[in-house]
Amino acid sequence: MASRKFFVGGNWKMNGNKESLGELISTLNTASLHDQTEVVCGAPSIYLGFARSSLDPRIGVAAQNCYKVAKGAFTGEISPAMIKDCGVDWVILGHSERRHVFGESDELIGQKVAHALESDLGVIACIGEKLEEREAGTTEEVVYAQTQVIAENVKDWSKVVLAYEPVWAIGTGKTATPEQAQEVHEKLRAWLRANVSGDVADSLRIIYGGSVTAANCKELAAQGDVDGFLVGGASLKPEFVDIINARA
């Protein structure tokens, strides 16, 4: 656990404007942040340059999505090359909202992961089951299948963070218990050990997302296989600082 640097991502989703995000950025820039935690903020694409130029260099920036090729006639899309050109080093891929609101398939997400990594972006790759899948007892089957497609498209795992986000816990106020989160993270690590390698299983950061707050972050962070968080709503509030400092 000690060898995996704690990672806290904030996914701002389609929220904020220059004024409100500027205030949030000022809060983060002046906050005392745990120096052993890597922090990355996922900004709306139109604000990537603004976020990168305004945020302190110790805080990374991520795009929330990208396409699978460098350029072309793909109206409304952005490429890893454009993201890099804004000085941004990360992208979130496979978020449940991309999967379930916008209909992105495992195959497309895999292609995006491959191209982003080839373009030297770090990838926060998201997986997670829906409520009916958990209730049907197929959580492992679902997350292993999603992870398999990601794994098939990764050559260098050092540029990847795996985010387990149970869909039933995103924005619902329901959080997986620390024990539920730890159980899935531990099983994912075992899957990686069996299907990728022991080194990757030991070194890959597996982070939890789904209604993480200042109130529950410390207990979640104490779990041995929870290496950080991908935070939604709370990442737009001052309490994001407390979540960043969950291991402090």
PDB file of C-alpha atoms in Angstrom:
ATOM      1  CA  MET A   1       0.000   0.000   0.000  1.00  0.00           C
ATOM      2  CA  ALA A   2       2.788   2.418   0.959  1.00  0.00           C
ATOM      3  CA  SER A   3       4.444   2.100  -2.451  1.00  0.00           C
ATOM      4  CA  ARG A   4       1.332   3.247  -4.337  1.00  0.00           C
ATOM      5  CA  LYS A   5       1.050   7.030  -4.237  1.00  0.00           C
ATOM      6  CA  PHE A   6      -2.419   8.087  -3.097  1.00  0.00           C
ATOM      7  CA  PHE A   7      -4.353   9.622  -6.018  1.00  0.00           C
ATOM      8  CA  VAL A   8      -7.329  11.964  -5.755  1.00  0.00           C
ATOM      9  CA  GLY A   9      -9.112  13.053  -8.912  1.00  0.00           C
ATOM     10  CA  GLY A  10     -11.874  15.640  -9.023  1.00  0.00           C
ATOM     11  CA  ASN A  11     -14.389  15.221 -11.828  1.00  0.00           C
ATOM     12  CA  TRP A  12     -16.089  18.581 -12.296  1.00  0.00           C
ATOM     13  CA  LYS A  13     -18.386  17.085 -14.963  1.00  0.00           C
ATOM     14  CA  MET A  14     -20.507  19.710 -16.809  1.00  0.00           C
ATOM     15  CA  ASN A  15     -20.413  22.215 -13.971  1.00  0.00           C
ATOM     16  CA  GLY A  16     -19.043  25.645 -13.194  1.00  0.00           C
ATOM     17  CA  ASN A  17     -18.093  28.796 -15.026  1.00  0.00           C
ATOM     18  CA  LYS A  18     -14.928  30.879 -14.963  1.00  0.00           C
ATOM     19  CA  GLU A  19     -16.058  32.707 -11.853  1.00  0.00           C
ATOM     20  CA  SER A  20     -17.015  29.678  -9.739  1.00  0.00           C
ATOM     21  CA  LEU A  21     -14.174  27.506 -11.004  1.00  0.00           C
ATOM     22  CA  GLY A  22     -11.773  30.395 -10.427  1.00  0.00           C
ATOM     23  CA  GLU A  23     -12.883  30.543  -6.790  1.00  0.00           C
ATOM     24  CA  LEU A  24     -12.433  26.780  -6.434  1.00  0.00           C
ATOM     25  CA  ILE A  25      -8.988  26.985  -8.041  1.00  0.00           C
ATOM     26  CA  SER A  26      -7.991  29.769  -5.610  1.00  0.00           C
ATOM     27  CA  THR A  27      -9.082  27.564  -2.700  1.00  0.00           C
ATOM     28  CA  LEU A  28      -6.996  24.646  -3.996  1.00  0.00           C
ATOM     29  CA  ASN A  29      -3.974  26.805  -4.783  1.00  0.00           C
ATOM     30  CA  THR A  30      -3.829  28.224  -1.265  1.00  0.00           C
ATOM     31  CA  ALA A  31      -4.764  25.029   0.609  1.00  0.00           C
ATOM     32  CA  SER A  32      -2.333  22.886   2.507  1.00  0.00           C
ATOM     33  CA  LEU A  33      -2.403  19.648   0.474  1.00  0.00           C
ATOM     34  CA  HIS A  34      -0.798  16.396   1.600  1.00  0.00           C
ATOM     35  CA  ASP A  35       2.469  16.225  -0.354  1.00  0.00           C
ATOM     36  CA  GLN A  36       2.267  12.445  -0.741  1.00  0.00           C
ATOM     37  CA  THR A  37      -1.046  12.666  -2.617  1.00  0.00           C
ATOM     38  CA  GLU A  38      -1.299  13.175  -6.380  1.00  0.00           C
ATOM     39  CA  VAL A  39      -4.176  15.509  -7.246  1.00  0.00           C
ATOM     40  CA  VAL A  40      -5.801  15.868 -10.684  1.00  0.00           C
ATOM     41  CA  CYS A  41      -8.855  18.003 -11.582  1.00  0.00           C
ATOM     42  CA  GLY A  42     -11.080  16.983 -14.492  1.00  0.00           C
ATOM     43  CA  ALA A  43     -12.266  20.186 -16.148  1.00  0.00           C
ATOM     44  CA  PRO A  44     -14.863  20.659 -18.911  1.00  0.00           C
ATOM     45  CA  SER A  45     -13.011  20.690 -22.225  1.00  0.00           C
ATOM     46  CA  ILE A  46     -13.759  24.362 -22.891  1.00  0.00           C
ATOM     47  CA  TYR A  47     -12.029  25.235 -19.591  1.00  0.00           C
ATOM     48  CA  LEU A  48      -8.956  22.986 -19.900  1.00  0.00           C
ATOM     49  CA  GLY A  49      -6.606  25.849 -20.810  1.00  0.00           C
ATOM     50  CA  PHE A  50      -8.123  28.050 -18.100  1.00  0.00           C
ATOM     51  CA  ALA A  51      -7.746  25.328 -15.470  1.00  0.00           C
ATOM     52  CA  ARG A  52      -4.183  24.484 -16.470  1.00  0.00           C
ATOM     53  CA  SER A  53      -3.031  28.118 -16.515  1.00  0.00           C
ATOM     54  CA  SER A  54      -4.795  28.947 -13.223  1.00  0.00           C
ATOM     55  CA  LEU A  55      -4.077  25.882 -11.090  1.00  0.00           C
ATOM     56  CA  ASP A  56      -0.839  25.526  -9.169  1.00  0.00           C
ATOM     57  CA  PRO A  57       1.593  23.260 -11.086  1.00  0.00           C
ATOM     58  CA  ARG A  58       1.471  20.666  -8.260  1.00  0.00           C
ATOM     59  CA  ILE A  59      -2.149  19.950  -9.246  1.00  0.00           C
ATOM     60  CA  GLY A  60      -2.722  18.030 -12.467  1.00  0.00           C
ATOM     61  CA  VAL A  61      -5.533  18.596 -14.956  1.00  0.00           C
ATOM     62  CA  ALA A  62      -7.556  15.979 -16.838  1.00  0.00           C
ATOM     63  CA  ALA A  63      -9.930  16.117 -19.756  1.00  0.00           C
ATOM     64  CA  GLN A  64     -13.179  14.253 -19.099  1.00  0.00           C
ATOM     65  CA  ASN A  65     -13.194  12.425 -22.434  1.00  0.00           C
ATOM     66  CA  CYS A  66     -11.393  12.266 -25.779  1.00  0.00           C
ATOM     67  CA  TYR A  67     -11.710  10.534 -29.118  1.00  0.00           C
ATOM     68  CA  LYS A  68      -9.729   7.570 -30.473  1.00  0.00           C
ATOM     69  CA  VAL A  69      -7.834   9.382 -33.258  1.00  0.00           C
ATOM     70  CA  ALA A  70      -5.617  12.479 -33.447  1.00  0.00           C
ATOM     71  CA  LYS A  71      -7.674  14.610 -35.838  1.00  0.00           C
ATOM     72  CA  GLY A  72     -10.355  14.510 -38.500  1.00  0.00           C
ATOM     73  CA  ALA A  73     -14.002  15.102 -39.356  1.00  0.00           C
ATOM     74  CA  PHE A  74     -15.397  14.286 -35.907  1.00  0.00           C
ATOM     75  CA  THR A  75     -17.539  17.282 -35.004  1.00  0.00           C
ATOM     76  CA  GLY A  76     -17.668  18.022 -31.301  1.00  0.00           C
ATOM     77  CA  GLU A  77     -14.831  15.669 -30.334  1.00  0.00           C
ATOM     78  CA  ILE A  78     -11.392  16.463 -28.901  1.00  0.00           C
ATOM     79  CA  SER A  79      -8.205  14.447 -29.355  1.00  0.00           C
ATOM     80  CA  PRO A  80      -5.355  13.570 -26.990  1.00  0.00           C
ATOM     81  CA  ALA A  81      -3.093  15.738 -29.164  1.00  0.00           C
ATOM     82  CA  MET A  82      -5.308  18.769 -28.484  1.00  0.00           C
ATOM     83  CA  ILE A  83      -5.434  17.939 -24.766  1.00  0.00           C
ATOM     84  CA  LYS A  84      -1.638  17.750 -24.645  1.00  0.00           C
ATOM     85  CA  ASP A  85      -1.420  21.035 -26.571  1.00  0.00           C
ATOM     86  CA  CYS A  86      -3.321  22.698 -23.696  1.00  0.00           C
ATOM     87  CA  GLY A  87      -0.636  21.507 -21.281  1.00  0.00           C
ATOM     88  CA  VAL A  88      -2.946  18.845 -19.843  1.00  0.00           C
ATOM     89  CA  ASP A  89      -1.568  15.389 -19.002  1.00  0.00           C
ATOM     90  CA  TRP A  90      -4.582  13.244 -18.071  1.00  0.00           C
ATOM     91  CA  VAL A  91      -7.922  12.071 -19.448  1.00  0.00           C
ATOM     92  CA  ILE A  92     -10.860  10.310 -17.785  1.00  0.00           C
ATOM     93  CA  LEU A  93     -12.177   7.490 -19.988  1.00  0.00           C
ATOM     94  CA  GLY A  94     -15.079   5.065 -19.638  1.00  0.00           C
ATOM     95  CA  HIS A  95     -16.960   7.032 -16.984  1.00  0.00           C
ATOM     96  CA  SER A  96     -20.381   5.512 -16.365  1.00  0.00           C
ATOM     97  CA  GLU A  97     -22.044   8.637 -17.737  1.00  0.00           C
ATOM     98  CA  ARG A  98     -20.149   8.143 -21.015  1.00  0.00           C
ATOM     99  CA  ARG A  99     -21.168   4.493 -21.013  1.00  0.00           C
ATOM    100  CA  HIS A 100     -24.799   4.826 -19.963  1.00  0.00           C
ATOM    101  CA  VAL A 101     -25.878   8.350 -20.998  1.00  0.00           C
ATOM    102  CA  PHE A 102     -23.910   8.490 -24.260  1.00  0.00           C
ATOM    103  CA  GLY A 103     -23.879   4.792 -25.114  1.00  0.00           C
ATOM    104  CA  GLU A 104     -20.126   4.250 -25.334  1.00  0.00           C
ATOM    105  CA  SER A 105     -19.249   0.578 -25.699  1.00  0.00           C
ATOM    106  CA  ASP A 106     -16.424  -1.316 -24.010  1.00  0.00           C
ATOM    107  CA  GLU A 107     -14.816  -1.610 -27.448  1.00  0.00           C
ATOM    108  CA  LEU A 108     -14.833   2.161 -28.072  1.00  0.00           C
ATOM    109  CA  ILE A 109     -13.516   2.867 -24.583  1.00  0.00           C
ATOM    110  CA  GLY A 110     -10.709   0.384 -25.185  1.00  0.00           C
ATOM    111  CA  GLN A 111      -9.794   2.127 -28.453  1.00  0.00           C
ATOM    112  CA  LYS A 112      -9.787   5.501 -26.685  1.00  0.00           C
ATOM    113  CA  VAL A 113      -7.543   4.125 -23.918  1.00  0.00           C
ATOM    114  CA  ALA A 114      -5.069   2.777 -26.481  1.00  0.00           C
ATOM    115  CA  HIS A 115      -4.876   6.051 -28.419  1.00  0.00           C
ATOM    116  CA  ALA A 116      -4.646   8.236 -25.304  1.00  0.00           C
ATOM    117  CA  LEU A 117      -1.748   6.154 -23.959  1.00  0.00           C
ATOM    118  CA  GLU A 118      -0.003   6.169 -27.356  1.00  0.00           C
ATOM    119  CA  SER A 119      -0.342   9.972 -27.223  1.00  0.00           C
ATOM    120  CA  ASP A 120       1.394  10.033 -23.813  1.00  0.00           C
ATOM    121  CA  LEU A 121      -1.666  10.991 -21.782  1.00  0.00           C
ATOM    122  CA  GLY A 122      -2.264   9.443 -18.396  1.00  0.00           C
ATOM    123  CA  VAL A 123      -5.590   7.604 -18.290  1.00  0.00           C
ATOM    124  CA  ILE A 124      -8.083   7.415 -15.423  1.00  0.00           C
ATOM    125  CA  ALA A 125     -10.016   4.374 -16.670  1.00  0.00           C
ATOM    126  CA  CYS A 126     -13.451   3.899 -15.070  1.00  0.00           C
ATOM    127  CA  ILE A 127     -15.327   0.672 -14.441  1.00  0.00           C
ATOM    128  CA  GLY A 128     -18.330  -0.233 -12.308  1.00  0.00           C
ATOM    129  CA  GLU A 129     -21.596  -2.114 -12.067  1.00  0.00           C
ATOM    130  CA  LYS A 130     -25.173  -0.846 -12.114  1.00  0.00           C
ATOM    131  CA  LEU A 131     -27.555  -1.467  -9.205  1.00  0.00           C
ATOM    132  CA  GLU A 132     -29.411  -4.273 -10.981  1.00  0.00           C
ATOM    133  CA  GLU A 133     -26.064  -5.975 -11.719  1.00  0.00           C
ATOM    134  CA  ARG A 134     -25.017  -5.808  -8.061  1.00  0.00           C
ATOM    135  CA  GLU A 135     -28.414  -7.105  -6.955  1.00  0.00           C
ATOM    136  CA  ALA A 136     -28.158  -9.947  -9.495  1.00  0.00           C
ATOM    137  CA  GLY A 137     -24.767 -10.891  -8.062  1.00  0.00           C
ATOM    138  CA  THR A 138     -22.850 -10.142 -11.275  1.00  0.00           C
ATOM    139  CA  THR A 139     -20.609  -7.319  -9.977  1.00  0.00           C
ATOM    140  CA  GLU A 140     -17.389  -9.297 -10.484  1.00  0.00           C
ATOM    141  CA  GLU A 141     -18.384 -10.517 -13.941  1.00  0.00           C
ATOM    142  CA  VAL A 142     -19.186  -6.943 -15.051  1.00  0.00           C
ATOM    143  CA  VAL A 143     -16.074  -5.241 -13.685  1.00  0.00           C
ATOM    144  CA  TYR A 144     -13.742  -8.036 -14.855  1.00  0.00           C
ATOM    145  CA  ALA A 145     -15.153  -7.778 -18.395  1.00  0.00           C
ATOM    146  CA  GLN A 146     -14.738  -3.980 -18.398  1.00  0.00           C
ATOM    147  CA  THR A 147     -11.197  -4.295 -17.014  1.00  0.00           C
ATOM    148  CA  GLN A 148     -10.331  -6.962 -19.597  1.00  0.00           C
ATOM    149  CA  VAL A 149     -11.073  -4.604 -22.498  1.00  0.00           C
ATOM    150  CA  ILE A 150      -9.001  -1.864 -20.874  1.00  0.00           C
ATOM    151  CA  ALA A 151      -6.122  -4.300 -20.195  1.00  0.00           C
ATOM    152  CA  GLU A 152      -6.079  -5.430 -23.824  1.00  0.00           C
ATOM    153  CA  ASN A 153      -5.316  -1.828 -24.801  1.00  0.00           C
ATOM    154  CA  VAL A 154      -2.599  -1.003 -22.252  1.00  0.00           C
ATOM    155  CA  LYS A 155       1.119  -1.494 -22.864  1.00  0.00           C
ATOM    156  CA  ASP A 156       2.454   0.787 -20.092  1.00  0.00           C
ATOM    157  CA  TRP A 157       0.458   0.462 -16.878  1.00  0.00           C
ATOM    158  CA  SER A 158       2.457   3.211 -15.149  1.00  0.00           C
ATOM    159  CA  LYS A 159       0.287   5.759 -17.009  1.00  0.00           C
ATOM    160  CA  VAL A 160      -3.009   4.207 -15.864  1.00  0.00           C
ATOM    161  CA  VAL A 161      -5.179   4.674 -12.779  1.00  0.00           C
ATOM    162  CA  LEU A 162      -8.171   2.331 -12.497  1.00  0.00           C
ATOM    163  CA  ALA A 163     -11.294   3.917 -10.985  1.00  0.00           C
ATOM    164  CA  TYR A 164     -13.934   1.596  -9.555  1.00  0.00           C
ATOM    165  CA  GLU A 165     -17.218   3.499  -9.504  1.00  0.00           C
ATOM    166  CA  PRO A 166     -20.344   1.510  -8.671  1.00  0.00           C
ATOM    167  CA  VAL A 167     -22.931   3.253 -10.838  1.00  0.00           C
ATOM    168  CA  TRP A 168     -25.585   3.014  -8.105  1.00  0.00           C
ATOM    169  CA  ALA A 169     -23.378   5.179  -5.852  1.00  0.00           C
ATOM    170  CA  ILE A 170     -22.610   8.012  -8.295  1.00  0.00           C
ATOM    171  CA  GLY A 171     -24.440  11.203  -7.396  1.00  0.00           C
ATOM    172  CA  THR A 172     -27.042   9.267  -5.432  1.00  0.00           C
ATOM    173  CA  GLY A 173     -25.722   9.912  -1.943  1.00  0.00           C
ATOM    174  CA  LYS A 174     -25.366   6.132  -1.573  1.00  0.00           C
ATOM    175  CA  THR A 175     -21.767   5.136  -0.986  1.00  0.00           C
ATOM    176  CA  ALA A 176     -20.355   1.646  -1.095  1.00  0.00           C
ATOM    177  CA  THR A 177     -19.352   0.787   2.453  1.00  0.00           C
ATOM    178  CA  PRO A 178     -15.586   0.741   3.037  1.00  0.00           C
ATOM    179  CA  GLU A 179     -15.896  -3.053   3.201  1.00  0.00           C
ATOM    180  CA  GLN A 180     -17.770  -3.225  -0.135  1.00  0.00           C
ATOM    181  CA  ALA A 181     -15.183  -0.992  -1.792  1.00  0.00           C
ATOM    182  CA  GLN A 182     -12.266  -2.955  -0.345  1.00  0.00           C
ATOM    183  CA  GLU A 183     -13.812  -6.274  -1.430  1.00  0.00           C
ATOM    184  CA  VAL A 184     -14.108  -5.220  -5.078  1.00  0.00           C
ATOM    185  CA  HIS A 185     -10.684  -3.532  -5.117  1.00  0.00           C
ATOM    186  CA  GLU A 186      -9.081  -6.652  -3.629  1.00  0.00           C
ATOM    187  CA  LYS A 187     -10.783  -8.863  -6.228  1.00  0.00           C
ATOM    188  CA  LEU A 188      -9.691  -6.520  -9.039  1.00  0.00           C
ATOM    189  CA  ARG A 189      -6.114  -6.735  -7.816  1.00  0.00           C
ATOM    190  CA  ALA A 190      -6.352 -10.537  -7.763  1.00  0.00           C
ATOM    191  CA  TRP A 191      -7.774 -10.448 -11.317  1.00  0.00           C
ATOM    192  CA  LEU A 192      -4.828  -8.288 -12.434  1.00  0.00           C
ATOM    193  CA  ARG A 193      -2.398 -10.695 -10.756  1.00  0.00           C
ATOM    194  CA  ALA A 194      -3.946 -13.631 -12.620  1.00  0.00           C
ATOM    195  CA  ASN A 195      -4.520 -11.936 -15.993  1.00  0.00           C
ATOM    196  CA  VAL A 196      -1.865  -9.213 -16.336  1.00  0.00           C
ATOM    197  CA  SER A 197       1.048  -9.605 -13.889  1.00  0.00           C
ATOM    198  CA  GLY A 198       1.989  -9.540 -10.233  1.00  0.00           C
ATOM    199  CA  ASP A 199       3.961  -6.332 -10.739  1.00  0.00           C
ATOM    200  CA  VAL A 200       0.944  -4.543 -12.230  1.00  0.00           C
ATOM    201  CA  ALA A 201      -1.338  -5.904  -9.503  1.00  0.00           C
ATOM    202  CA  ASP A 202       1.016  -4.520  -6.845  1.00  0.00           C
ATOM    203  CA  SER A 203       1.726  -1.139  -8.459  1.00  0.00           C
ATOM    204  CA  LEU A 204      -1.555  -0.118 -10.162  1.00  0.00           C
ATOM    205  CA  ARG A 205      -3.541   2.434  -8.238  1.00  0.00           C
ATOM    206  CA  ILE A 206      -7.188   1.394  -7.906  1.00  0.00           C
ATOM    207  CA  ILE A 207      -9.272   4.343  -6.742  1.00  0.00           C
ATOM    208  CA  TYR A 208     -12.896   4.496  -5.583  1.00  0.00           C
ATOM    209  CA  GLY A 209     -15.622   6.811  -6.857  1.00  0.00           C
ATOM    210  CA  GLY A 210     -19.243   7.163  -5.831  1.00  0.00           C
ATOM    211  CA  SER A 211     -20.496   9.810  -3.406  1.00  0.00           C
ATOM    212  CA  VAL A 212     -17.132  10.310  -1.682  1.00  0.00           C
ATOM    213  CA  THR A 213     -17.360  13.120   0.878  1.00  0.00           C
ATOM    214  CA  ALA A 214     -15.269  14.659   3.640  1.00  0.00           C
ATOM    215  CA  ALA A 215     -17.382  12.614   6.073  1.00  0.00           C
ATOM    216  CA  ASN A 216     -16.606   9.169   4.625  1.00  0.00           C
ATOM    217  CA  CYS A 217     -13.202   9.620   2.943  1.00  0.00           C
ATOM    218  CA  LYS A 218     -10.945   8.741   5.871  1.00  0.00           C
ATOM    219  CA  GLU A 219     -12.606   5.386   6.501  1.00  0.00           C
ATOM    220  CA  LEU A 220     -12.483   4.540   2.783  1.00  0.00           C
ATOM    221  CA  ALA A 221      -8.837   5.669   2.553  1.00  0.00           C
ATOM    222  CA  ALA A 222      -7.899   3.321   5.402  1.00  0.00           C
ATOM    223  CA  GLN A 223      -8.758   0.256   3.287  1.00  0.00           C
ATOM    224  CA  GLY A 224      -5.653  -1.562   2.074  1.00  0.00           C
ATOM    225  CA  ASP A 225      -6.580  -1.736  -1.607  1.00  0.00           C
ATOM    226  CA  VAL A 226      -8.224   1.702  -1.926  1.00  0.00           C
ATOM    227  CA  ASP A 227      -5.496   3.939  -3.379  1.00  0.00           C
ATOM    228  CA  GLY A 228      -7.493   7.158  -3.678  1.00  0.00           C
ATOM    229  CA  PHE A 229     -10.694   8.594  -5.052  1.00  0.00           C
ATOM    230  CA  LEU A 230     -12.429   9.956  -8.108  1.00  0.00           C
ATOM    231  CA  VAL A 231     -14.687  12.604  -6.598  1.00  0.00           C
ATOM    232  CA  GLY A 232     -17.735  14.105  -8.307  1.00  0.00           C
ATOM    233  CA  GLY A 233     -19.945  16.697  -6.611  1.00  0.00           C
ATOM    234  CA  ALA A 234     -17.693  17.178  -3.582  1.00  0.00           C
ATOM    235  CA  SER A 235     -14.768  18.154  -5.859  1.00  0.00           C
ATOM    236  CA  LEU A 236     -16.588  21.441  -6.574  1.00  0.00           C
ATOM    237  CA  LYS A 237     -16.728  22.329  -2.874  1.00  0.00           C
ATOM    238  CA  PRO A 238     -14.087  23.386  -0.337  1.00  0.00           C
ATOM    239  CA  GLU A 239     -14.424  19.939   1.291  1.00  0.00           C
ATOM    240  CA  PHE A 240     -12.413  18.564  -1.662  1.00  0.00           C
ATOM    241  CA  VAL A 241      -9.353  19.700   0.309  1.00  0.00           C
ATOM    242  CA  ASP A 242     -10.359  17.399   3.183  1.00  0.00           C
ATOM    243  CA  ILE A 243     -10.761  14.500   0.763  1.00  0.00           C
ATOM    244  CA  ILE A 244      -7.319  15.172  -0.759  1.00  0.00           C
ATOM    245  CA  ASN A 245      -5.937  15.068   2.789  1.00  0.00           C
ATOM    246  CA  ALA A 246      -7.747  11.813   3.727  1.00  0.00           C
ATOM    247  CA  ARG A 247      -4.409  10.074   4.293  1.00  0.00           C
ATOM    248  CA  ALA A 248      -2.653  13.060   5.882  1.00  0.00           C
TER     249      ALA A 248
END
